[in-house]
PDB file of C-alpha atoms in Angstrom:
ATOM      1  CA  MET V   1     203.417 150.435  70.429  1.00 78.00           C
ATOM      2  CA  GLU V   2     206.935 149.868  69.451  1.00 95.00           C
ATOM      3  CA  ILE V   3     208.720 146.656  70.438  1.00 97.00           C
ATOM      4  CA  LYS V   4     211.204 148.646  72.442  1.00 96.00           C
ATOM      5  CA  GLU V   5     208.468 150.267  74.448  1.00 96.00           C
ATOM      6  CA  TYR V   6     206.744 146.919  75.035  1.00 97.00           C
ATOM      7  CA  PHE V   7     210.077 145.354  76.490  1.00 96.00           C
ATOM      8  CA  ALA V   8     210.774 148.543  78.541  1.00 96.00           C
ATOM      9  CA  GLY V   9     207.239 148.261  80.081  1.00 96.00           C
ATOM     10  CA  LEU V  10     207.800 144.612  80.662  1.00 96.00           C
ATOM     11  CA  SER V  11     211.159 145.084  82.304  1.00 96.00           C
ATOM     12  CA  ARG V  12     209.569 147.715  84.683  1.00 97.00           C
ATOM     13  CA  LEU V  13     206.683 145.329  85.536  1.00 97.00           C
ATOM     14  CA  ILE V  14     209.059 142.483  86.285  1.00 97.00           C
ATOM     15  CA  GLY V  15     210.978 144.684  88.621  1.00 95.00           C
ATOM     16  CA  GLU V  16     207.725 145.554  90.466  1.00 97.00           C
ATOM     17  CA  LEU V  17     206.723 141.832  91.133  1.00 98.00           C
ATOM     18  CA  PRO V  18     206.394 140.780  94.815  1.00 98.00           C
ATOM     19  CA  TRP V  19     209.497 138.656  94.900  1.00 97.00           C
ATOM     20  CA  GLU V  20     209.413 137.942  98.541  1.00 98.00           C
ATOM     21  CA  GLU V  21     205.930 136.629  98.123  1.00 98.00           C
ATOM     22  CA  ILE V  22     206.798 134.530  95.138  1.00 98.00           C
ATOM     23  CA  GLY V  23     209.791 133.096  97.045  1.00 98.00           C
ATOM     24  CA  ARG V  24     207.537 132.065  99.822  1.00 98.00           C
ATOM     25  CA  PHE V  25     205.139 130.297  97.426  1.00 98.00           C
ATOM     26  CA  VAL V  26     207.955 128.503  95.677  1.00 97.00           C
ATOM     27  CA  GLN V  27     209.181 127.276  99.083  1.00 98.00           C
ATOM     28  CA  LEU V  28     205.655 125.951  99.969  1.00 98.00           C
ATOM     29  CA  LEU V  29     205.747 124.006  96.628  1.00 97.00           C
ATOM     30  CA  ARG V  30     209.094 122.674  97.389  1.00 95.00           C
ATOM     31  CA  GLU V  31     208.175 121.498 100.815  1.00 97.00           C
ATOM     32  CA  ALA V  32     204.990 119.941  99.390  1.00 97.00           C
ATOM     33  CA  ARG V  33     207.115 117.969  96.849  1.00 96.00           C
ATOM     34  CA  GLU V  34     209.496 116.810  99.622  1.00 95.00           C
ATOM     35  CA  ARG V  35     206.652 115.551 101.804  1.00 96.00           C
ATOM     36  CA  GLY V  36     204.864 113.786  98.924  1.00 96.00           C
ATOM     37  CA  SER V  37     201.885 116.089  99.497  1.00 98.00           C
ATOM     38  CA  CYS V  38     199.319 116.595  96.763  1.00 98.00           C
ATOM     39  CA  VAL V  39     199.120 120.221  95.245  1.00 98.00           C
ATOM     40  CA  PHE V  40     195.628 121.038  94.141  1.00 98.00           C
ATOM     41  CA  VAL V  41     195.141 123.874  91.586  1.00 97.00           C
ATOM     42  CA  PHE V  42     191.866 125.065  90.171  1.00 96.00           C
ATOM     43  CA  GLY V  43     190.289 127.714  87.912  1.00 95.00           C
ATOM     44  CA  ASN V  44     186.978 128.718  86.582  1.00 95.00           C
ATOM     45  CA  GLY V  45     186.284 129.518  82.965  1.00 93.00           C
ATOM     46  CA  GLY V  46     189.379 130.505  81.159  1.00 92.00           C
ATOM     47  CA  SER V  47     191.240 130.290  84.313  1.00 95.00           C
ATOM     48  CA  ALA V  48     190.684 126.428  84.270  1.00 95.00           C
ATOM     49  CA  THR V  49     192.981 126.288  81.252  1.00 96.00           C
ATOM     50  CA  THR V  50     195.654 128.276  83.174  1.00 96.00           C
ATOM     51  CA  ALA V  51     195.303 125.871  86.024  1.00 96.00           C
ATOM     52  CA  SER V  52     195.544 122.861  83.731  1.00 96.00           C
ATOM     53  CA  HIS V  53     198.752 124.302  82.151  1.00 96.00           C
ATOM     54  CA  PHE V  54     200.307 124.993  85.518  1.00 97.00           C
ATOM     55  CA  ALA V  55     199.477 121.487  86.734  1.00 97.00           C
ATOM     56  CA  CYS V  56     201.127 120.158  83.636  1.00 96.00           C
ATOM     57  CA  ASP V  57     204.230 122.229  83.988  1.00 96.00           C
ATOM     58  CA  LEU V  58     204.578 121.414  87.684  1.00 96.00           C
ATOM     59  CA  GLY V  59     203.958 117.775  87.106  1.00 94.00           C
ATOM     60  CA  LYS V  60     206.179 117.122  84.001  1.00 94.00           C
ATOM     61  CA  GLY V  61     208.278 120.264  83.559  1.00 94.00           C
ATOM     62  CA  THR V  62     209.980 120.148  86.897  1.00 94.00           C
ATOM     63  CA  VAL V  63     211.167 116.515  86.784  1.00 94.00           C
ATOM     64  CA  THR V  64     214.702 116.483  88.342  1.00 92.00           C
ATOM     65  CA  GLU V  65     216.749 113.358  88.878  1.00 94.00           C
ATOM     66  CA  GLY V  66     217.039 112.272  92.413  1.00 92.00           C
ATOM     67  CA  LYS V  67     214.031 114.362  93.448  1.00 91.00           C
ATOM     68  CA  PRO V  68     210.432 113.185  93.918  1.00 93.00           C
ATOM     69  CA  ARG V  69     207.891 114.311  91.355  1.00 94.00           C
ATOM     70  CA  PHE V  70     205.214 116.687  92.231  1.00 96.00           C
ATOM     71  CA  ARG V  71     201.935 115.152  92.933  1.00 97.00           C
ATOM     72  CA  VAL V  72     199.480 117.656  91.273  1.00 97.00           C
ATOM     73  CA  VAL V  73     195.721 117.583  90.669  1.00 96.00           C
ATOM     74  CA  THR V  74     193.475 120.035  88.896  1.00 96.00           C
ATOM     75  CA  LEU V  75     189.983 120.767  90.111  1.00 93.00           C
ATOM     76  CA  HIS V  76     187.582 122.239  87.686  1.00 80.00           C
TER      77      HIS V  76
END
C-alpha cells in the first residue's frame, strides 16, 4: 500500500467516526472531572494495556491550570 492510499483511507475513516457519540462521551468525562468523580477503565489481555495508557493520558496528559485533575483508576 502506498502512503498516499493509507492516508486517504485514514481520512475517510475519520470522517465516518460517530462524532456525536464521541462528544457525549467527552462531556461525561468533563462532568466527572468537575464533580471529582473517579473514572474507572478496564481491559482484558492486550486491552488492559490500552486501558492503562488511556488512564495515564487522562490522569496526566489533561492537566489544565485552574481545573481539577481527573481521578482515574484502571481495573485489570
